[in-house]
Short mmCIF file of C-alpha atoms in Angstrom, two decimals:
data_model
loop_
_atom_site.label_atom_id
_atom_site.label_comp_id
_atom_site.label_asym_id
_atom_site.label_seq_id
_atom_site.Cartn_x
_atom_site.Cartn_y
_atom_site.Cartn_z
CA MET A 1 71.05 81.86 -161.86
CA ALA A 2 71.88 81.31 -158.14
CA SER A 3 69.99 84.47 -157.17
CA ILE A 4 67.07 83.57 -159.32
CA GLY A 5 66.86 80.21 -157.58
CA ALA A 6 67.13 81.72 -154.18
CA ASP A 7 64.28 84.20 -154.95
CA LEU A 8 62.10 81.26 -156.24
CA CYS A 9 62.84 79.30 -153.07
CA ARG A 10 61.71 82.30 -150.89
CA LYS A 11 58.48 82.53 -152.88
CA ILE A 12 57.80 78.78 -152.56
CA HIS A 13 58.91 78.50 -148.90
CA PRO A 14 58.47 82.04 -147.36
CA GLU A 15 60.13 82.73 -143.96
CA PRO A 16 57.74 82.24 -141.02
CA VAL A 17 56.30 85.47 -139.56
CA ASP A 18 55.42 85.77 -135.97
CA ASP A 19 52.27 87.79 -135.76
CA PHE A 20 52.99 88.60 -132.05
CA ASP A 21 55.99 90.75 -133.35
CA ARG A 22 53.48 92.98 -135.04
CA LEU A 23 51.78 94.00 -131.80
CA PRO A 24 52.70 97.49 -130.42
CA GLU A 25 54.72 97.45 -127.18
CA SER A 26 51.83 99.16 -125.33
CA LEU A 27 49.59 96.31 -126.09
CA ILE A 28 52.12 93.67 -125.04
CA LEU A 29 52.63 95.57 -121.75
CA LEU A 30 48.85 95.55 -121.25
CA ILE A 31 48.87 91.86 -121.54
CA PHE A 32 51.82 91.53 -119.24
CA ASN A 33 50.11 93.60 -116.67
CA GLN A 34 47.06 91.26 -116.84
CA ILE A 35 49.34 88.37 -116.20
CA GLY A 36 51.01 90.00 -113.17
CA ASP A 37 52.45 86.84 -111.62
CA VAL A 38 56.25 87.15 -111.36
CA LYS A 39 56.90 83.49 -112.18
CA ALA A 40 54.98 83.75 -115.42
CA LEU A 41 56.59 87.03 -116.24
CA GLY A 42 60.00 85.39 -115.51
CA ARG A 43 59.21 82.78 -118.18
CA CYS A 44 58.05 85.45 -120.54
CA CYS A 45 61.24 87.31 -119.99
CA VAL A 46 63.37 84.62 -121.70
CA VAL A 47 61.10 84.04 -124.63
CA SER A 48 62.67 86.90 -126.78
CA ARG A 49 64.86 89.98 -126.57
CA ARG A 50 61.76 92.09 -126.95
CA PHE A 51 60.06 90.44 -124.02
CA HIS A 52 63.23 90.64 -122.10
CA SER A 53 63.15 94.39 -122.40
CA LEU A 54 59.52 94.83 -121.82
CA VAL A 55 58.91 92.73 -118.67
CA PRO A 56 60.80 95.14 -116.28
CA GLN A 57 58.39 97.83 -117.38
CA VAL A 58 55.29 95.94 -116.05
CA ASP A 59 53.42 98.12 -113.33
CA ASN A 60 51.01 95.60 -111.95
CA VAL A 61 52.88 92.77 -110.15
CA VAL A 62 51.73 89.80 -108.04
CA VAL A 63 54.21 87.80 -105.95
CA ARG A 64 52.82 84.48 -104.69
CA VAL A 65 55.13 83.00 -102.16
CA ASP A 66 55.32 79.21 -102.33
CA CYS A 67 56.56 78.64 -98.77
CA VAL A 68 57.97 80.43 -95.79
CA ILE A 69 61.51 79.28 -94.98
CA SER A 70 62.39 79.23 -91.32
CA ASP A 71 65.18 77.86 -89.22
CA ASP A 72 64.14 74.76 -87.38
CA ASP A 73 64.66 74.97 -83.64
CA PRO A 74 65.62 71.58 -82.36
CA SER A 75 64.76 72.68 -78.74
CA SER A 76 61.17 73.54 -79.74
CA ALA A 77 60.01 69.82 -79.80
CA SER A 78 61.31 69.27 -76.32
CA SER A 79 59.99 72.53 -75.01
CA SER A 80 56.62 71.59 -76.50
CA GLY A 81 56.67 68.25 -74.82
CA SER A 82 57.39 69.72 -71.40
CA ALA A 83 54.75 72.41 -71.99
CA ALA A 84 52.12 69.84 -72.46
CA GLY A 85 52.94 68.29 -69.08
CA ASP A 86 52.32 71.42 -67.09
CA LYS A 87 49.45 72.76 -69.09
CA SER A 88 46.84 71.89 -66.57
CA ARG A 89 48.81 73.44 -63.65
CA HIS A 90 49.42 76.76 -65.22
CA PRO A 91 46.39 78.01 -67.20
CA ILE A 92 47.71 81.53 -67.59
CA SER A 93 51.08 80.29 -68.81
CA SER A 94 49.16 77.97 -71.13
CA LEU A 95 47.34 81.05 -72.62
CA PHE A 96 50.64 82.85 -73.30
CA ARG A 97 52.21 79.71 -74.68
CA THR A 98 49.33 79.26 -77.07
CA PHE A 99 49.52 82.82 -78.14
CA PHE A 100 53.34 83.07 -78.79
CA SER A 101 53.99 79.51 -80.09
CA GLY A 102 51.32 80.15 -82.74
CA LEU A 103 52.60 83.63 -83.65
CA PHE A 104 56.33 84.09 -83.02
CA LYS A 105 57.73 81.46 -85.35
CA PRO A 106 55.57 82.36 -88.31
CA LEU A 107 56.54 86.07 -87.83
CA GLN A 108 60.28 85.08 -87.58
CA SER A 109 59.81 83.12 -90.92
CA LEU A 110 58.07 86.13 -92.44
CA SER A 111 61.02 88.26 -91.52
CA GLN A 112 63.40 85.77 -93.21
CA LEU A 113 61.21 85.69 -96.26
CA ILE A 114 60.72 89.49 -96.96
CA ASN A 115 63.93 90.95 -95.44
CA PRO A 116 66.86 90.17 -97.79
CA SER A 117 69.44 90.77 -95.00
CA ALA A 118 67.89 87.92 -92.95
CA ARG A 119 68.91 85.29 -95.55
CA ARG A 120 70.57 85.54 -98.89
CA LEU A 121 68.27 83.83 -101.43
CA PRO A 122 68.26 83.43 -105.20
CA GLU A 123 65.99 85.62 -107.22
CA ASP A 124 62.81 84.25 -108.79
CA PHE A 125 64.10 85.12 -112.20
CA ASP A 126 66.98 86.99 -113.80
CA CYS A 127 66.35 88.57 -117.15
CA GLN A 128 70.10 88.46 -117.80
CA GLY A 129 70.26 84.71 -117.73
CA GLU A 130 69.41 82.13 -120.43
CA GLN A 131 66.82 80.37 -118.38
CA SER A 132 64.17 81.27 -115.84
CA ILE A 133 64.72 79.33 -112.54
CA VAL A 134 61.85 79.34 -110.13
CA THR A 135 63.01 79.01 -106.56
CA HIS A 136 61.96 79.84 -102.94
CA HIS A 137 62.73 83.57 -102.98
CA SER A 138 62.74 86.85 -101.22
CA PRO A 139 60.14 89.28 -102.74
CA THR A 140 62.52 92.21 -102.13
CA GLN A 141 65.07 90.59 -104.43
CA VAL A 142 62.64 89.47 -107.01
CA LEU A 143 61.13 92.96 -107.34
CA LYS A 144 64.46 94.48 -108.07
CA ASN A 145 63.83 93.30 -111.62
CA PHE A 146 60.98 95.75 -112.06
CA ASN A 147 61.42 99.44 -112.60
CA GLU A 148 57.85 100.92 -112.75
CA ILE A 149 55.65 99.05 -110.29
CA LYS A 150 52.44 100.88 -109.36
CA VAL A 151 50.29 98.13 -107.96
CA LEU A 152 51.87 95.33 -105.98
CA ARG A 153 50.18 92.29 -104.35
CA ILE A 154 52.12 89.85 -102.21
CA GLU A 155 50.43 86.71 -101.13
CA LEU A 156 51.85 84.54 -98.42
CA PRO A 157 51.11 80.75 -98.42
CA THR A 158 49.25 80.92 -95.11
CA GLY A 159 48.22 83.21 -92.31
CA GLU A 160 50.59 83.81 -89.40
CA LEU A 161 48.07 83.02 -86.68
CA GLY A 162 47.49 79.40 -85.79
CA ILE A 163 43.81 78.88 -84.86
CA ASP A 164 41.77 75.82 -84.07
CA GLU A 165 39.76 74.15 -86.79
CA GLY A 166 36.35 75.64 -87.22
CA VAL A 167 37.34 79.03 -85.61
CA LEU A 168 36.90 82.09 -87.67
CA LEU A 169 39.56 84.94 -87.47
CA LYS A 170 39.98 87.57 -90.06
CA TRP A 171 41.55 91.02 -90.00
CA LYS A 172 42.15 93.93 -92.28
CA ALA A 173 44.58 96.77 -91.45
CA GLU A 174 45.63 99.99 -93.24
CA PHE A 175 48.86 101.60 -92.48
CA GLY A 176 50.73 104.83 -93.26
CA SER A 177 53.80 105.46 -91.13
CA THR A 178 51.80 103.75 -88.43
CA LEU A 179 48.45 101.93 -87.97
CA ASP A 180 45.49 103.94 -89.56
CA SER A 181 42.77 101.39 -88.91
CA CYS A 182 42.17 97.71 -88.24
CA VAL A 183 38.97 95.59 -88.33
CA ILE A 184 38.90 92.17 -86.91
CA LEU A 185 36.04 89.57 -87.29
CA GLY A 186 36.13 86.51 -85.20
CA ALA A 187 33.70 83.60 -84.16
CA SER A 188 34.30 80.66 -81.85
CA SER A 189 32.74 78.38 -84.51
CA VAL A 190 31.16 78.43 -87.97
CA VAL A 191 28.36 75.95 -88.83
CA GLN A 192 25.71 75.59 -91.60
CA SER A 193 22.17 76.52 -90.56
CA ARG A 194 19.56 73.73 -90.66
CA ASN A 195 17.28 76.30 -92.28
CA SER A 196 19.78 77.51 -94.92
CA GLY A 197 17.05 77.49 -97.54
CA CYS A 198 15.50 80.55 -95.75
CA ASN A 199 17.37 83.71 -96.62
CA THR A 200 17.96 86.29 -93.93
CA ALA A 201 17.78 89.94 -94.94
CA ILE A 202 21.19 91.59 -94.93
CA GLY A 203 21.46 94.21 -92.09
CA SER A 204 18.29 92.96 -90.31
CA ASP A 205 18.14 91.47 -86.83
CA ASN A 206 16.39 88.36 -88.08
CA GLY A 207 19.58 86.29 -88.04
CA VAL A 208 20.53 87.40 -84.55
CA GLU A 209 19.55 85.76 -81.27
CA ASN A 210 17.15 88.00 -79.29
CA ASP A 211 19.56 89.22 -76.51
CA ASN A 212 18.96 92.94 -76.80
CA GLY A 213 22.52 93.37 -78.10
CA SER A 214 24.08 92.82 -74.65
CA ILE A 215 27.02 90.67 -73.89
CA PRO A 216 25.98 87.81 -71.57
CA GLU A 217 27.67 87.62 -68.08
CA SER A 218 29.10 84.24 -69.02
CA PHE A 219 31.18 85.93 -71.74
CA TYR A 220 33.38 87.43 -68.94
CA THR A 221 33.67 84.32 -66.78
CA ASN A 222 34.09 81.44 -69.28
CA GLY A 223 37.10 82.81 -71.15
CA GLY A 224 35.33 84.41 -74.06
CA LEU A 225 36.50 87.86 -73.32
CA LYS A 226 40.15 86.72 -72.73
CA LEU A 227 40.04 84.78 -76.06
CA ARG A 228 38.87 87.98 -77.88
CA VAL A 229 41.71 90.00 -76.32
CA VAL A 230 44.16 87.40 -77.69
CA TRP A 231 42.66 87.54 -81.07
CA THR A 232 42.94 91.31 -81.12
CA ILE A 233 46.49 91.48 -79.89
CA SER A 234 47.56 88.63 -82.20
CA SER A 235 46.01 90.35 -85.29
CA LEU A 236 47.68 93.71 -84.46
CA ILE A 237 51.06 92.07 -83.96
CA ALA A 238 50.76 90.20 -87.22
CA ALA A 239 49.68 93.33 -89.06
CA SER A 240 52.46 95.50 -87.62
CA ALA A 241 55.11 92.77 -88.41
CA ARG A 242 53.99 92.78 -92.01
CA HIS A 243 54.16 96.55 -92.22
CA TYR A 244 57.55 96.66 -90.65
CA LEU A 245 59.02 94.03 -93.08
CA LEU A 246 57.66 95.98 -96.16
CA GLN A 247 59.97 98.95 -95.57
CA PRO A 248 62.71 97.98 -98.08
CA ILE A 249 60.17 97.36 -100.89
CA ILE A 250 58.43 100.65 -100.26
CA ALA A 251 61.74 102.52 -100.02
CA GLU A 252 63.07 101.10 -103.30
CA HIS A 253 60.00 101.38 -105.41
CA LYS A 254 59.01 105.07 -105.56
CA THR A 255 56.36 104.56 -108.18
CA LEU A 256 54.15 102.36 -105.85
CA ALA A 257 50.56 103.59 -105.56
CA SER A 258 48.96 100.53 -104.02
CA LEU A 259 50.31 97.69 -101.95
CA VAL A 260 48.59 94.68 -100.46
CA LEU A 261 50.07 92.00 -98.50
CA THR A 262 47.66 89.07 -97.88
CA ASP A 263 47.74 85.42 -97.47
CA ALA A 264 46.22 82.32 -99.26
CA ASP A 265 44.00 81.52 -96.31
CA GLY A 266 42.32 84.91 -96.49
CA GLN A 267 43.11 85.35 -92.84
CA GLY A 268 44.64 88.83 -92.88
CA VAL A 269 45.18 91.77 -95.29
CA LEU A 270 47.37 94.82 -95.03
CA SER A 271 46.83 97.49 -97.49
CA MET A 272 48.42 100.93 -98.26
CA ASN A 273 47.32 103.49 -100.79
CA LYS A 274 49.39 106.10 -102.45
CA GLU A 275 49.07 108.66 -99.70
CA GLN A 276 49.96 106.15 -96.99
CA LEU A 277 52.93 104.93 -99.01
CA GLU A 278 54.20 108.49 -99.33
CA GLU A 279 53.58 109.19 -95.67
CA LEU A 280 55.82 106.22 -94.78
CA ARG A 281 58.64 107.48 -97.06
CA VAL A 282 58.44 111.05 -95.45
CA LYS A 283 57.81 110.01 -91.87
CA PRO A 284 59.83 106.97 -90.78
CA LEU A 285 57.90 104.40 -88.67
CA SER A 286 58.44 103.81 -84.96
CA ALA A 287 59.71 100.31 -84.38
CA SER A 288 58.90 98.23 -81.40
CA SER A 289 61.86 97.69 -79.10
CA ALA A 290 60.74 94.07 -78.38
CA SER A 291 60.65 92.67 -81.88
CA LYS A 292 60.83 93.46 -85.61
CA ARG A 293 57.58 95.14 -86.07
CA THR A 294 56.11 98.61 -86.20
CA LEU A 295 55.01 100.12 -82.84
CA VAL A 296 51.31 99.99 -82.35
CA PRO A 297 49.97 103.36 -81.00
CA ALA A 298 47.40 103.90 -78.32
CA LEU A 299 44.06 102.77 -79.63
CA ASN A 300 40.43 103.28 -79.30
CA MET A 301 38.46 100.13 -79.96
CA ARG A 302 34.70 99.47 -80.60
CA LEU A 303 33.40 95.92 -80.09
CA TRP A 304 30.16 94.26 -81.18
CA TYR A 305 29.09 90.80 -80.17
CA ALA A 306 26.44 88.31 -80.95
CA SER A 307 26.23 84.87 -79.41
CA HIS A 308 24.45 83.61 -82.55
CA LEU A 309 24.65 85.23 -85.91
CA GLU A 310 22.95 83.70 -89.06
CA LEU A 311 24.11 85.06 -92.44
CA PRO A 312 22.08 85.23 -95.55
CA ASN A 313 23.94 82.35 -97.14
CA GLY A 314 23.02 80.02 -94.18
CA LEU A 315 26.26 80.13 -92.23
CA VAL A 316 25.89 80.57 -88.50
CA LEU A 317 28.62 82.32 -86.50
CA LYS A 318 28.68 81.32 -82.87
CA GLY A 319 30.20 83.95 -80.59
CA ALA A 320 30.57 86.45 -83.46
CA THR A 321 32.75 89.38 -82.59
CA LEU A 322 33.65 92.49 -84.55
CA VAL A 323 36.31 94.91 -83.33
CA ALA A 324 37.00 98.18 -85.18
CA ILE A 325 40.24 99.84 -84.16
CA ARG A 326 41.64 103.35 -84.67
CA PRO A 327 44.53 105.26 -83.03
CA SER A 328 43.45 107.35 -80.08
CA ASP A 329 44.67 110.55 -81.74
CA HIS A 330 42.14 110.23 -84.57
CA PRO A 331 39.18 112.74 -84.19
CA LYS A 332 36.37 110.90 -82.57
CA LYS A 333 33.75 112.73 -84.79
CA GLU A 334 35.64 111.57 -87.92
CA VAL A 335 35.72 107.99 -86.65
CA ALA A 336 32.02 107.91 -85.85
CA CYS A 337 30.93 109.38 -89.16
CA SER A 338 33.03 107.05 -91.25
CA GLU A 339 32.71 103.97 -89.09
CA ALA A 340 29.82 102.25 -90.91
CA ASN A 341 31.66 102.63 -94.29
CA TRP A 342 35.09 101.38 -93.43
CA VAL A 343 33.96 98.64 -91.13
CA ALA A 344 31.36 97.24 -93.40
CA SER A 345 33.74 97.30 -96.46
CA ALA A 346 36.55 95.52 -94.73
CA PHE A 347 35.48 91.96 -95.62
CA GLU A 348 34.26 90.18 -98.68
CA GLU A 349 30.91 88.34 -98.64
CA PRO A 350 29.56 86.55 -96.72
CA PHE A 351 31.59 88.10 -93.96
CA GLY A 352 30.89 91.67 -95.13
CA ALA A 353 27.21 90.89 -94.28
CA ALA A 354 28.25 89.75 -90.81
CA ALA A 355 30.07 93.02 -90.22
CA ARG A 356 27.05 95.06 -91.35
CA MET A 357 24.80 93.09 -88.96
CA LEU A 358 27.06 93.31 -86.05
CA VAL A 359 27.75 97.07 -86.31
CA LYS A 360 24.02 97.75 -85.71
CA ARG A 361 24.08 96.15 -82.34
CA ARG A 362 25.06 97.50 -79.07
CA THR A 363 28.59 99.09 -79.07
CA TYR A 364 31.20 98.48 -76.39
CA CYS A 365 34.14 101.00 -76.19
CA LEU A 366 37.58 99.85 -75.04
CA GLU A 367 41.04 101.41 -74.96
CA MET A 368 44.41 99.93 -75.29
CA ASN A 369 47.91 101.37 -74.64
CA SER A 370 50.70 101.51 -77.15
CA PHE A 371 52.85 98.23 -77.44
#
């Protein structure tokens, strides 16, 4: 009688069935790969034993860094105060102070963030635990939870380079064991055109001030050239620092086929494809003796400039500058043939249009020694 009663109870009140359990593992992994974000995956990891076993197999991972942890330097405030006092007396020192104070500490922080040896931090999630604890973390440690990463994107909370409000500075760099290419787009100011209702044809000269493509003499005397040099060196140092600090991640994850390190501001993008990642594993990078970054090789640079550049969406770039950079040992014929493609595709719109417009103007060639 007891068994009959139990069977009757099951028929009246059947046990709940989780339809998600009916999904094949391949489909769940497809969903997890669409999620990508390590924090969300960490929460999924503790939902069930099945999820616990599947999350480490995700091959498309996104790490969004909440904040960059740095050691506060109590002497920095006093040095900043004394620096302000002698700014007018030492213009060259002021230039270097502006350059390094806006660059060194963020790069130092980036080192502490990505390099696990710099500071021991808790992992973002641990599939062995009962709960998922989200903390400020090292991506190197977080990614140890994954076994088969193929596509990895790391997003910093902000760009490394401190720039004034209204100034445009964007860069995109590709690396193997060393720098393969870098494109930098800058402008001293970005404003909305009064005639924004009138569209400018992409790639035409209609949005460019009629200056025959030449750089005005004032560009060399009013600090314009010096500012562009600072932009270029700053971007290259930021890119080479990011590259250097990715070494432990690249070494540990042999399945990586695509790696992007960007920032929420959209200031800089470092990317590496499968061939470039393999090159770094086979041929170790050359480190700079001065700081924790990859040595930048001798470079050939091409520069384009427009004092006034109106984009199709109505934005106007004042002092628009585009710099395309390749190592000096790259074949010049190869650089010239592929230049239009890799320069124009470096930036998303509307700044891709700016690159396409600038690259049609007069080209200025420069060289830079290794540093």
